[in-house]
């Protein structure tokens, strides 16, 4: 009887060790999976300065809607026609055909 109790005790310890090993392996896999995912969702470092010759805003169709460069700022309508332009020589408002409907006096 003493032998069967010893065998049962050893079997219980072995099963407990097996459960701990499975738990440790599961946690390790979870950590190894979470590390790359955490890196993917971390915000990128914001640069102190952005250098460009121009910036453009495009809509979901790829149509240029607004732009800014050394010459000035411009806004385009849904059809891609320039509607408002602010340059060093003044401001112009165009209709849908591109004709000037208002502008500041020339300098």
Coordinates of C-alpha atoms in Angstrom, one line a residue:
X1 CA 0.0 0.0 0.0
X2 CA 2.9 2.3 0.8
X3 CA 4.1 1.8 -2.7
X4 CA 0.9 2.7 -4.4
X5 CA 0.7 5.9 -2.3
X6 CA 4.2 6.8 -3.4
X7 CA 3.3 6.1 -7.0
X8 CA 0.2 8.2 -6.8
X9 CA 2.1 11.1 -5.1
X10 CA 4.7 11.0 -7.9
X11 CA 2.0 10.9 -10.6
X12 CA 0.2 13.9 -9.0
X13 CA 3.5 15.9 -8.9
X14 CA 4.2 15.0 -12.5
X15 CA 0.7 16.1 -13.6
X16 CA 1.1 19.4 -11.7
X17 CA 4.5 20.0 -13.3
X18 CA 3.0 19.3 -16.7
X19 CA 0.2 21.9 -16.0
X20 CA 2.8 24.5 -15.0
X21 CA 4.8 23.8 -18.1
X22 CA 1.7 24.2 -20.3
X23 CA 0.8 27.4 -18.6
X24 CA 4.4 28.8 -18.9
X25 CA 4.5 27.9 -22.6
X26 CA 1.1 29.5 -23.2
X27 CA 2.2 32.7 -21.5
X28 CA 5.4 32.8 -23.5
X29 CA 3.6 32.4 -26.8
X30 CA 1.2 35.2 -25.7
X31 CA 4.1 37.5 -24.9
X32 CA 5.9 36.7 -28.1
X33 CA 2.7 37.4 -30.1
X34 CA 1.9 40.6 -28.3
X35 CA 5.4 42.2 -28.7
X36 CA 5.2 42.7 -32.5
X37 CA 1.6 43.7 -32.3
X38 CA 2.4 46.4 -29.7
X39 CA 5.2 47.7 -31.9
X40 CA 2.8 47.9 -34.9
X41 CA 0.3 50.1 -33.0
X42 CA 2.8 52.3 -31.3
X43 CA 2.7 55.8 -32.7
X44 CA 5.7 56.8 -34.9
X45 CA 8.0 59.4 -33.6
X46 CA 6.9 62.9 -34.8
X47 CA 9.7 64.7 -36.7
X48 CA 10.7 68.1 -35.5
X49 CA 10.7 69.5 -39.0
X50 CA 9.1 68.5 -42.3
X51 CA 10.7 69.9 -45.4
X52 CA 8.8 69.9 -48.7
X53 CA 8.3 72.0 -51.8
X54 CA 4.5 71.7 -51.5
X55 CA 1.6 70.1 -49.7
X56 CA -1.6 68.8 -51.4
X57 CA -4.9 67.5 -50.0
X58 CA -6.6 64.9 -52.1
X59 CA -10.0 63.4 -51.7
X60 CA -11.0 59.7 -51.7
X61 CA -11.0 59.7 -55.6
X62 CA -7.5 61.1 -55.8
X63 CA -8.7 64.5 -57.0
X64 CA -6.5 67.4 -55.7
X65 CA -8.7 69.6 -53.5
X66 CA -6.2 72.0 -51.9
X67 CA -2.6 72.8 -52.2
X68 CA 0.1 75.0 -50.7
X69 CA 3.5 75.7 -52.2
X70 CA 6.0 78.6 -52.6
X71 CA 3.7 80.3 -55.1
X72 CA 0.7 80.4 -52.8
X73 CA -2.4 78.5 -51.7
X74 CA -5.1 77.1 -54.1
X75 CA -8.4 75.2 -53.7
X76 CA -10.0 73.0 -56.4
X77 CA -13.6 71.9 -56.8
X78 CA -14.9 68.3 -57.3
X79 CA -14.1 68.5 -61.0
X80 CA -10.5 69.6 -60.4
X81 CA -11.1 73.1 -61.6
X82 CA -9.2 75.8 -59.6
X83 CA -11.7 77.9 -57.6
X84 CA -9.7 80.0 -55.2
X85 CA -6.1 81.1 -55.5
X86 CA -4.1 83.1 -53.1
X87 CA -0.8 84.1 -54.5
X88 CA 1.7 87.0 -53.9
X89 CA -0.1 89.0 -56.6
X90 CA -3.5 88.7 -54.8
X91 CA -6.6 86.6 -54.4
X92 CA -8.8 85.2 -57.2
X93 CA -12.1 83.5 -57.1
X94 CA -13.1 81.5 -60.2
X95 CA -16.4 80.0 -61.4
X96 CA -16.8 76.4 -62.4
X97 CA -15.5 77.2 -65.9
X98 CA -12.3 78.8 -64.6
X99 CA -13.3 82.4 -65.4
X100 CA -12.3 85.0 -62.8
X101 CA -15.5 86.2 -61.0
X102 CA -13.6 88.3 -58.3
X103 CA -10.1 89.3 -57.6
X104 CA -8.1 91.7 -55.5
X105 CA -6.8 94.7 -57.4
X106 CA -3.4 94.1 -58.9
X107 CA -0.4 95.6 -57.2

